[in-house]
PDB file of C-alpha atoms in Angstrom:
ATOM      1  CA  UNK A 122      -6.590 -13.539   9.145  1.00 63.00           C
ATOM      2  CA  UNK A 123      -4.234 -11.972   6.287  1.00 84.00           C
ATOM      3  CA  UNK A 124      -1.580 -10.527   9.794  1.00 92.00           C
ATOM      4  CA  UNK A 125       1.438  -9.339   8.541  1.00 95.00           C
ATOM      5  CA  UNK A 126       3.665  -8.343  11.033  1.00 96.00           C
ATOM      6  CA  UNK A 127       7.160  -6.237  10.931  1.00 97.00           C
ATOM      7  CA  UNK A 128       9.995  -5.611  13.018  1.00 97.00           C
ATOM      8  CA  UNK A 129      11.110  -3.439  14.224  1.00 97.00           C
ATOM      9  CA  UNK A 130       8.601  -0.653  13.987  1.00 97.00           C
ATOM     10  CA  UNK A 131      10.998   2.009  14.803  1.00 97.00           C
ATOM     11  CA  UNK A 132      14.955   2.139  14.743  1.00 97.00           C
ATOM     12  CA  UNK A 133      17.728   4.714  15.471  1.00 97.00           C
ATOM     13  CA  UNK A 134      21.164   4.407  13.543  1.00 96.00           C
ATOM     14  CA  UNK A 135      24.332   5.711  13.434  1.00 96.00           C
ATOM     15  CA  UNK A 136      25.201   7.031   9.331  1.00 97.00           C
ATOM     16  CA  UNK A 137      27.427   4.421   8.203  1.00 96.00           C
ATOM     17  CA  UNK A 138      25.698   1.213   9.971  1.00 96.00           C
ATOM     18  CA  UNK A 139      23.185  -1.430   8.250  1.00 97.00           C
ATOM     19  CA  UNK A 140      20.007  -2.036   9.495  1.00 97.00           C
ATOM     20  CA  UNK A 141      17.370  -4.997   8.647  1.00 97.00           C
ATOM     21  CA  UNK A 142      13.954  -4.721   8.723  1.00 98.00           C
ATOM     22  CA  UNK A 143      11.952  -8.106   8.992  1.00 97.00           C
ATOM     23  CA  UNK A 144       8.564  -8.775   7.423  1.00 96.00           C
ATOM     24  CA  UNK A 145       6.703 -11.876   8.188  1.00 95.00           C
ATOM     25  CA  UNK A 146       2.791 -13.211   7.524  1.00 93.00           C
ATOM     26  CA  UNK A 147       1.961 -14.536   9.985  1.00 93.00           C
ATOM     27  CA  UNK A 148      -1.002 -16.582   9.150  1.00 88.00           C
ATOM     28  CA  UNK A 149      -0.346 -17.297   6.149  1.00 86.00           C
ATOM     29  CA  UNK A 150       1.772 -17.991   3.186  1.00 87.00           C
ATOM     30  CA  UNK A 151       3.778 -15.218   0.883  1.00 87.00           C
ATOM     31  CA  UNK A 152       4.763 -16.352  -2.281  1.00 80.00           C
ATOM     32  CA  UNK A 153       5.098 -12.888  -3.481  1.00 89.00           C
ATOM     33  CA  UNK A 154       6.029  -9.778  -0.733  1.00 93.00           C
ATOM     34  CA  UNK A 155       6.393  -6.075  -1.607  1.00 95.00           C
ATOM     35  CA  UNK A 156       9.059  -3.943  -0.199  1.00 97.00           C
ATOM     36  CA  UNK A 157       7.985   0.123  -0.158  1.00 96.00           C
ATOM     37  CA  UNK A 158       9.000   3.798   1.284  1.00 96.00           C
ATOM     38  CA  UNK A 159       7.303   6.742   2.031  1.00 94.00           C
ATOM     39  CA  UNK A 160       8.276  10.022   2.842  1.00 92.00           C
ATOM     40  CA  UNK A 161       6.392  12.240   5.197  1.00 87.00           C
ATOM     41  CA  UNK A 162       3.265  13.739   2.969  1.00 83.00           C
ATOM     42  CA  UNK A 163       4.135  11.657   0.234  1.00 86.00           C
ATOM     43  CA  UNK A 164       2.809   8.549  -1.737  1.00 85.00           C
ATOM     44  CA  UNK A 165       3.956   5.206  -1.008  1.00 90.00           C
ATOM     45  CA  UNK A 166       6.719   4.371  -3.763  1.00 91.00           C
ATOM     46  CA  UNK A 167       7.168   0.435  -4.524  1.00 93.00           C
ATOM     47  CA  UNK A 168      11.303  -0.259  -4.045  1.00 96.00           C
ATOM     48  CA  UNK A 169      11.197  -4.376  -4.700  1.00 95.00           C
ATOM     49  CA  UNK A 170       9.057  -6.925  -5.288  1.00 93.00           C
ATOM     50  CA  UNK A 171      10.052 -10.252  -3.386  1.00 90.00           C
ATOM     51  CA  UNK A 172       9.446 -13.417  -4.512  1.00 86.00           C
ATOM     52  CA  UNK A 173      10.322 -16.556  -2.249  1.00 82.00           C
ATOM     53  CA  UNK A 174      13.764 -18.225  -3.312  1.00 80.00           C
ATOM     54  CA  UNK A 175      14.401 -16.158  -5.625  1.00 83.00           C
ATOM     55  CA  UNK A 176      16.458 -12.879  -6.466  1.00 87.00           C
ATOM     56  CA  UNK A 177      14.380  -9.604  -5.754  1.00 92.00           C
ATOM     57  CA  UNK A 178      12.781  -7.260  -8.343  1.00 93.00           C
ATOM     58  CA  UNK A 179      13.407  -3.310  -7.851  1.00 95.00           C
ATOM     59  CA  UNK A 180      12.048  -0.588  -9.341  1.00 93.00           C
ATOM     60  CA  UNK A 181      14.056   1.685 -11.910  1.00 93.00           C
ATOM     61  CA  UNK A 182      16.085   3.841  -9.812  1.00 93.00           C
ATOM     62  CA  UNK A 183      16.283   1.693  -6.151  1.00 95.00           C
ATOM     63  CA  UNK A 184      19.826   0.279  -5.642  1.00 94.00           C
ATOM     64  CA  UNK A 185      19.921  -3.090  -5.361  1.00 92.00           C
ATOM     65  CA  UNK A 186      23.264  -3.138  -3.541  1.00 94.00           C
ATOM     66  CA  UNK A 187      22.284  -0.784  -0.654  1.00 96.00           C
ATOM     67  CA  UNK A 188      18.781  -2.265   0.186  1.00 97.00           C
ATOM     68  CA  UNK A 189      19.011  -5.882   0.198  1.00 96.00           C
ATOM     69  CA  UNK A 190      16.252  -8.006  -0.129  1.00 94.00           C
ATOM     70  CA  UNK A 191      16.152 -11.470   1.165  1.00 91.00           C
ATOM     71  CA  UNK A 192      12.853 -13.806   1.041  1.00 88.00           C
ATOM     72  CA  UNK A 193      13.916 -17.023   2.819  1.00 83.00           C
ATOM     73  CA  UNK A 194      10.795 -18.554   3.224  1.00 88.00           C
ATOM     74  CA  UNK A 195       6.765 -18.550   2.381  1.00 88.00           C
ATOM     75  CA  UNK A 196       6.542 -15.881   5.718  1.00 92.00           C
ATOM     76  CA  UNK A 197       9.862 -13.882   5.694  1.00 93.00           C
ATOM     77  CA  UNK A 198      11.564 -11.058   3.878  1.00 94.00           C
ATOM     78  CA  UNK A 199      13.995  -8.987   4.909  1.00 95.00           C
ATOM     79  CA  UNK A 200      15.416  -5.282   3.807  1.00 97.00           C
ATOM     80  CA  UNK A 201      18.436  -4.336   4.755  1.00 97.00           C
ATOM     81  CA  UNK A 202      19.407  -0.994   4.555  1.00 97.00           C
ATOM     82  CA  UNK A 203      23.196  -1.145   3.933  1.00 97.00           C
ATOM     83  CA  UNK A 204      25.701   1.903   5.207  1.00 96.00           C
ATOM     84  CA  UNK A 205      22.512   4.013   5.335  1.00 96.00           C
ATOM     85  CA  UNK A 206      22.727   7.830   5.462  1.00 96.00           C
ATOM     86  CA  UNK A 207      20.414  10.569   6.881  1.00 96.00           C
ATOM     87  CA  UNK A 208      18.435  10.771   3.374  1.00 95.00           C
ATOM     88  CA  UNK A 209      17.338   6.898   3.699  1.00 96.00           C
ATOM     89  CA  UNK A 210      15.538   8.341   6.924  1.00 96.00           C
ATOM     90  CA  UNK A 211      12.036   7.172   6.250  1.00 96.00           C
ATOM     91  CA  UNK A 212       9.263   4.693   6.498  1.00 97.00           C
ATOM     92  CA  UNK A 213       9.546   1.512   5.268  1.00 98.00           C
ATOM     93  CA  UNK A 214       6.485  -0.504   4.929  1.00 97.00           C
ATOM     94  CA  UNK A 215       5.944  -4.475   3.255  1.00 97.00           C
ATOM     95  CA  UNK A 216       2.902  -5.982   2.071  1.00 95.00           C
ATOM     96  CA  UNK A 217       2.387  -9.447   1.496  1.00 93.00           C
ATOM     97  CA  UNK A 218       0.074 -11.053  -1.727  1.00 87.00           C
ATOM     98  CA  UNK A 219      -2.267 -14.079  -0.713  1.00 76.00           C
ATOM     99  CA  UNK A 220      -3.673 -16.080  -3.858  1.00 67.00           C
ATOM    100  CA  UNK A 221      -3.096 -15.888  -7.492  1.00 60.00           C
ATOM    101  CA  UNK A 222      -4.870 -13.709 -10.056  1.00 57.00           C
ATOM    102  CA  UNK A 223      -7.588 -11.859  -9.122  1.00 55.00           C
ATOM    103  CA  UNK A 224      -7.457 -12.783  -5.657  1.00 62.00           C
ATOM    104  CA  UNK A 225      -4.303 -11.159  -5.131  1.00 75.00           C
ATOM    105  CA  UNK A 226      -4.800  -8.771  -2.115  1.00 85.00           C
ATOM    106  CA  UNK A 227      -2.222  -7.283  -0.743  1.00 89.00           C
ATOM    107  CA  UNK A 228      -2.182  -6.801   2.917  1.00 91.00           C
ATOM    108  CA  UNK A 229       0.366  -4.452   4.649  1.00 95.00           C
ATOM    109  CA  UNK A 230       2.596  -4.552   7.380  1.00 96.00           C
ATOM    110  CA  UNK A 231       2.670  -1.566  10.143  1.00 97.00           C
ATOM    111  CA  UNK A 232       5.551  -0.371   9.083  1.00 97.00           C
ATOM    112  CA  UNK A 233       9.516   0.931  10.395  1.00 98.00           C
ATOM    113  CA  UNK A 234      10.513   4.370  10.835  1.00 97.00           C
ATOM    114  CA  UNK A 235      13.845   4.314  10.325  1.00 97.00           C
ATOM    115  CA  UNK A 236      15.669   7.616  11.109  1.00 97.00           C
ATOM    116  CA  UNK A 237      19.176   7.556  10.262  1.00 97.00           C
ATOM    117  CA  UNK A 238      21.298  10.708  12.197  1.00 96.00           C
TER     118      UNK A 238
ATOM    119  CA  UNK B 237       1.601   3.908 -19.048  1.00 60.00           C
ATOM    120  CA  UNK B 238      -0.148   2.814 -15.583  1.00 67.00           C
ATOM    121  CA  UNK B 239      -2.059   5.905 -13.839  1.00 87.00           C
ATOM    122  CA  UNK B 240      -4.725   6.005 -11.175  1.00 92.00           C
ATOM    123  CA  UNK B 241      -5.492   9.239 -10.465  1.00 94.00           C
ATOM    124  CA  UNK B 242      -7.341  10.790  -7.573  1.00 94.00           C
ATOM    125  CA  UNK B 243      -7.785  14.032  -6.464  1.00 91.00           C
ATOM    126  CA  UNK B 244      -5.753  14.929  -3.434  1.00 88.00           C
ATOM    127  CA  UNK B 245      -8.258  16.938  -1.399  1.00 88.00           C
ATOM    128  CA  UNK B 246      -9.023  17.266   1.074  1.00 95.00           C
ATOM    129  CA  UNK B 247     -12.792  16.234   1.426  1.00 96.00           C
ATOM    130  CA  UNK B 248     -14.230  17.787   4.127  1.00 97.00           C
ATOM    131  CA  UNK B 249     -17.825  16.607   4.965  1.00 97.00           C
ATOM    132  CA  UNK B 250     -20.112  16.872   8.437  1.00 97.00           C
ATOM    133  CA  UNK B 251     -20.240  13.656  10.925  1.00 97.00           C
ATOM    134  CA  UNK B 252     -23.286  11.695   9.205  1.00 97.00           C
ATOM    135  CA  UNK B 253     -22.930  12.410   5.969  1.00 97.00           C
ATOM    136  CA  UNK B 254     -21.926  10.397   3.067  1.00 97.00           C
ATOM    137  CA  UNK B 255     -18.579  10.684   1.705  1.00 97.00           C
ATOM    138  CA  UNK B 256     -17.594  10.138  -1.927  1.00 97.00           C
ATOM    139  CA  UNK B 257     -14.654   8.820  -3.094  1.00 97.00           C
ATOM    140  CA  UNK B 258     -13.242   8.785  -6.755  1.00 97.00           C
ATOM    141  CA  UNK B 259     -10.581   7.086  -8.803  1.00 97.00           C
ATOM    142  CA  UNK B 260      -9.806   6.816 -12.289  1.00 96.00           C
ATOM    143  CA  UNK B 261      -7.074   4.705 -14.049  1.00 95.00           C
ATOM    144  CA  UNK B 262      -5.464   4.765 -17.433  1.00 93.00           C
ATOM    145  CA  UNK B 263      -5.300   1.056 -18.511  1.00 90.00           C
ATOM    146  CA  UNK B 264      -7.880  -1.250 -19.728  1.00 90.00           C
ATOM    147  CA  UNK B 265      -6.494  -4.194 -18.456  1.00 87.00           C
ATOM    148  CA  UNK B 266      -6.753  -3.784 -14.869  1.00 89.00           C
ATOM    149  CA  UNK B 267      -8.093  -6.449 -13.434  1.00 86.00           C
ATOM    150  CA  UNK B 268      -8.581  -6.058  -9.897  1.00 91.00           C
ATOM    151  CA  UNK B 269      -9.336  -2.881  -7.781  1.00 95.00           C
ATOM    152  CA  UNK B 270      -8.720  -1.744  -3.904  1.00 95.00           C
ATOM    153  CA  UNK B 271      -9.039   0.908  -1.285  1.00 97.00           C
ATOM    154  CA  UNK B 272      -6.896   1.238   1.796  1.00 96.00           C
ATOM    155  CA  UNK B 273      -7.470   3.606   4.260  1.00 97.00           C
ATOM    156  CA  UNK B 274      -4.119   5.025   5.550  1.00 96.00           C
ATOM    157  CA  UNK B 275      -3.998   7.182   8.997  1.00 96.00           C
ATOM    158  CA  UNK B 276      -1.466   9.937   9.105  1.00 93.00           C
ATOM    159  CA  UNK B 277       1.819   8.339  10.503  1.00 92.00           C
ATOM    160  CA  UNK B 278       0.304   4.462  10.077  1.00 95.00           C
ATOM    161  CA  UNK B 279       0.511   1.834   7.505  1.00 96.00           C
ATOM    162  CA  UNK B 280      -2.210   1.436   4.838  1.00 95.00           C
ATOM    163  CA  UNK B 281      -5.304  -0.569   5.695  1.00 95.00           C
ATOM    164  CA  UNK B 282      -7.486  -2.645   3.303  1.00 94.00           C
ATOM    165  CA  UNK B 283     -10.766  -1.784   2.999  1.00 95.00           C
ATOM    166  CA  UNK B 284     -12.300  -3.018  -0.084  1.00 93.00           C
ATOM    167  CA  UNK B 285     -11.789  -5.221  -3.177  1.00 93.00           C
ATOM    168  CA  UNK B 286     -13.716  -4.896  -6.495  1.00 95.00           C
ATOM    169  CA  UNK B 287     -13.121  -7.434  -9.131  1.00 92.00           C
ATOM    170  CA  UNK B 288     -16.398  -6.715 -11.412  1.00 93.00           C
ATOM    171  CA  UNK B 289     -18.484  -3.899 -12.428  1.00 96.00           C
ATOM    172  CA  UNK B 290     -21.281  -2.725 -10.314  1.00 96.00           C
ATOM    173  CA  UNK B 291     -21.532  -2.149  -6.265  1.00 97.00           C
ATOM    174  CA  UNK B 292     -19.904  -3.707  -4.024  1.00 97.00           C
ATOM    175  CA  UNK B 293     -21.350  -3.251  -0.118  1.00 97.00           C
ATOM    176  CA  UNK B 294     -19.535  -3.874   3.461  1.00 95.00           C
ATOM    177  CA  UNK B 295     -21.374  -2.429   6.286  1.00 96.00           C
ATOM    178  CA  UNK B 296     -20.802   1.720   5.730  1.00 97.00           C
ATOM    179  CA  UNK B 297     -18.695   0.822   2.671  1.00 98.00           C
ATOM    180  CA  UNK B 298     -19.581   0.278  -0.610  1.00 98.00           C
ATOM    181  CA  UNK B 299     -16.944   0.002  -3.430  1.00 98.00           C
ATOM    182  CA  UNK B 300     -18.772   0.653  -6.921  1.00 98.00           C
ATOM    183  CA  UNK B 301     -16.538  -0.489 -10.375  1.00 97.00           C
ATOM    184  CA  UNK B 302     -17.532   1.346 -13.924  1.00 97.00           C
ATOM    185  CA  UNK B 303     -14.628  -0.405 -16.353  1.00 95.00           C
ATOM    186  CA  UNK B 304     -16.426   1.040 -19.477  1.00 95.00           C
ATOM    187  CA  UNK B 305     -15.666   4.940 -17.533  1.00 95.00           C
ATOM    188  CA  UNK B 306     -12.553   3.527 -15.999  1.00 96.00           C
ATOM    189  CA  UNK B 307     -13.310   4.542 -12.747  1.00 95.00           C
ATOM    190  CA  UNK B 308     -13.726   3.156  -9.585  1.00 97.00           C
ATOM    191  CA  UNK B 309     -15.418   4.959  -6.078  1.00 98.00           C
ATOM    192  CA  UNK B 310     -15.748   4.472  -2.504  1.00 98.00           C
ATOM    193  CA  UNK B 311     -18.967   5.564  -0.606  1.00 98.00           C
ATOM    194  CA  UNK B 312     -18.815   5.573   3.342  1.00 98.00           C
ATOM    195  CA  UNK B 313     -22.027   6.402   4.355  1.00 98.00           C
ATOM    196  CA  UNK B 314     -23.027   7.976   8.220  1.00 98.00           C
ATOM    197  CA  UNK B 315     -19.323   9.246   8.154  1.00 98.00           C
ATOM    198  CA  UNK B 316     -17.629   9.103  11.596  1.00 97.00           C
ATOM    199  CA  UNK B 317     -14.603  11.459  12.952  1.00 97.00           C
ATOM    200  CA  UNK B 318     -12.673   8.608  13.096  1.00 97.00           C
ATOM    201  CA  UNK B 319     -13.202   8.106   8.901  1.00 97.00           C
ATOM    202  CA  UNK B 320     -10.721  11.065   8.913  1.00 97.00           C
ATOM    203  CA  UNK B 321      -7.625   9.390   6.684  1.00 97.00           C
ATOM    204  CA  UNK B 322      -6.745   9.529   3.407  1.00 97.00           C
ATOM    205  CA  UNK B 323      -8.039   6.891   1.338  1.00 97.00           C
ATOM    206  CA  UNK B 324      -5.629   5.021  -1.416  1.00 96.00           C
ATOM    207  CA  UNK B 325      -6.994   3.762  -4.657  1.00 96.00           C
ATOM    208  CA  UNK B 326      -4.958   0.598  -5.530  1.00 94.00           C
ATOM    209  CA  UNK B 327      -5.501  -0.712  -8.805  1.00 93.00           C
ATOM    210  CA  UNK B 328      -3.467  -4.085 -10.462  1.00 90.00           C
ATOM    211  CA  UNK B 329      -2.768  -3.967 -14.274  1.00 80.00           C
ATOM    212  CA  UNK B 330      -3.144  -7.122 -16.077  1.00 74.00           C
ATOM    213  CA  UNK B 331      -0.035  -8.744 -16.278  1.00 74.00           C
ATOM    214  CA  UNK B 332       1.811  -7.443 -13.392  1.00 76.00           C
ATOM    215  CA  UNK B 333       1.563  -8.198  -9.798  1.00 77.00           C
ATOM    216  CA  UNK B 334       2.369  -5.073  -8.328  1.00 86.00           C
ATOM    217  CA  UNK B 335      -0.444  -2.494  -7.054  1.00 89.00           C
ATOM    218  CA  UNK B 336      -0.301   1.235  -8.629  1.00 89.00           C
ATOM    219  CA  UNK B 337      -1.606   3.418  -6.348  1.00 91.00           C
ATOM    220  CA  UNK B 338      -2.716   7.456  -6.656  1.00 92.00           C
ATOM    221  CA  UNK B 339      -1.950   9.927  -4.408  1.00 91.00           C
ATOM    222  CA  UNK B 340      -4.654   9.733  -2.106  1.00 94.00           C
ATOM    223  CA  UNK B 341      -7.478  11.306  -0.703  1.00 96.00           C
ATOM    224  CA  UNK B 342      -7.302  13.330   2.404  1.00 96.00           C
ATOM    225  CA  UNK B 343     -11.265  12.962   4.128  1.00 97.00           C
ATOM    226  CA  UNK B 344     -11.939  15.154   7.042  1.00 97.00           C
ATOM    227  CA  UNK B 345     -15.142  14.310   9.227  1.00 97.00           C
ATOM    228  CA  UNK B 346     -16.162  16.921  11.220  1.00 96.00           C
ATOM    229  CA  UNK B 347     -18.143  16.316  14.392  1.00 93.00           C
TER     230      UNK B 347
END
């Protein structure tokens, strides 16, 4: 159980185009889902926090208006990456939260290289 | 100010042997603890949870949570090549729903 799932797990773009990432559980339900990017050799860094039907939470220094966060439902957010540039070249890996308080694991998806040229 | 700390590495210990892992964090109010297991290129992987202090044992793993130190380890015991990862303390701060990790450990198992 606890299968989060992204997509798609690597990508390719132009500089200048817009790119969405999907992240879905897929056996069970997301109220809460957890947008991050890593750089090679470096820790993961949390970008939003996603909670379902309702506007996204990013972290102090993440712009809101070029990675757009979308949580439709209880097993999908998206990212989009908007008129991305060689420097958003990285990977970009969600994590879903099952339960409330203390049993609030968060399991991750596999993750998207995106590599913009 | 939330801080887990851990240090980098790497850890280098012989196929069989048991391999400590250490994490400390800066705020009292953490609630709930974690270790994922990350390979070089992959996603992180959950490995434990620790809610309350003392041990906490899955097969070769065993999570153990001091709140009075502030500190929280991993032991993987008959350590395996394939252990070779660095291993992510994870720690959530009452009050907040996010995870603050630390940097990582880097573990090498030599055969």
């Amino acid at each position: 159980g606890a299968v989060v799932s992204q997509h798609p797990s690597r990508v390719i773009c132009k500089s200048g185009t817009s790119v969405k990432i999907e992240c879905r559980s897929l056996d069970f339900q997301a109220t809460t889902m957890f947008w991050y990017r890593q750089f090679p050799k470096q820790s993961l860094m949390l970008m939003a926090t996603s909670n379902e039907g309702s506007k996204a939470t990013y972290e102090q220094g993440v712009e809101k208006d070029k990675f757009l966060i979308n949580h439709a439902s209880l097993t999908l957010s998206t990212l989009t990456v908007t008129s991305a540039h060689p420097e958003d070249s990285s990977f970009y890996i969600c994590s879903a939260k099952t339960g409330v308080g203390r049993t609030d694991t968060q399991y991750f998806g596999p993750g998207t290289r995106l590599t913009v040229l | 100010q939330k801080e887990v700390e851990q240090n980098s590495g790497p850890l280098s210990v012989p196929e069989g042997a048991i391999a400590s892992l250490n994490c400390t964090y800066s705020d009292r109010g953490s609630q709930s603890f974690f270790w994922y297991r990350q390979y070089s290129g992959k996603s992180p992987e959950l490995i434990m949870s620790i809610y309350s202090n003392g041990d906490k044992e899955d097969g070769r793993f065993t999570a153990q949570l001091n709140k009075a130190s502030q500190y929280v380890s991993l032991l993987i015991r008959d350590s395996q090549p394939s252990d070779s990862a660095t291993y992510l303390c994870a720690v959530i701060v009452s009050g907040y729903s996010t995870l603050t990790f630390g940097k990582g450990t880097m573990l090498l198992v030599s055969p």
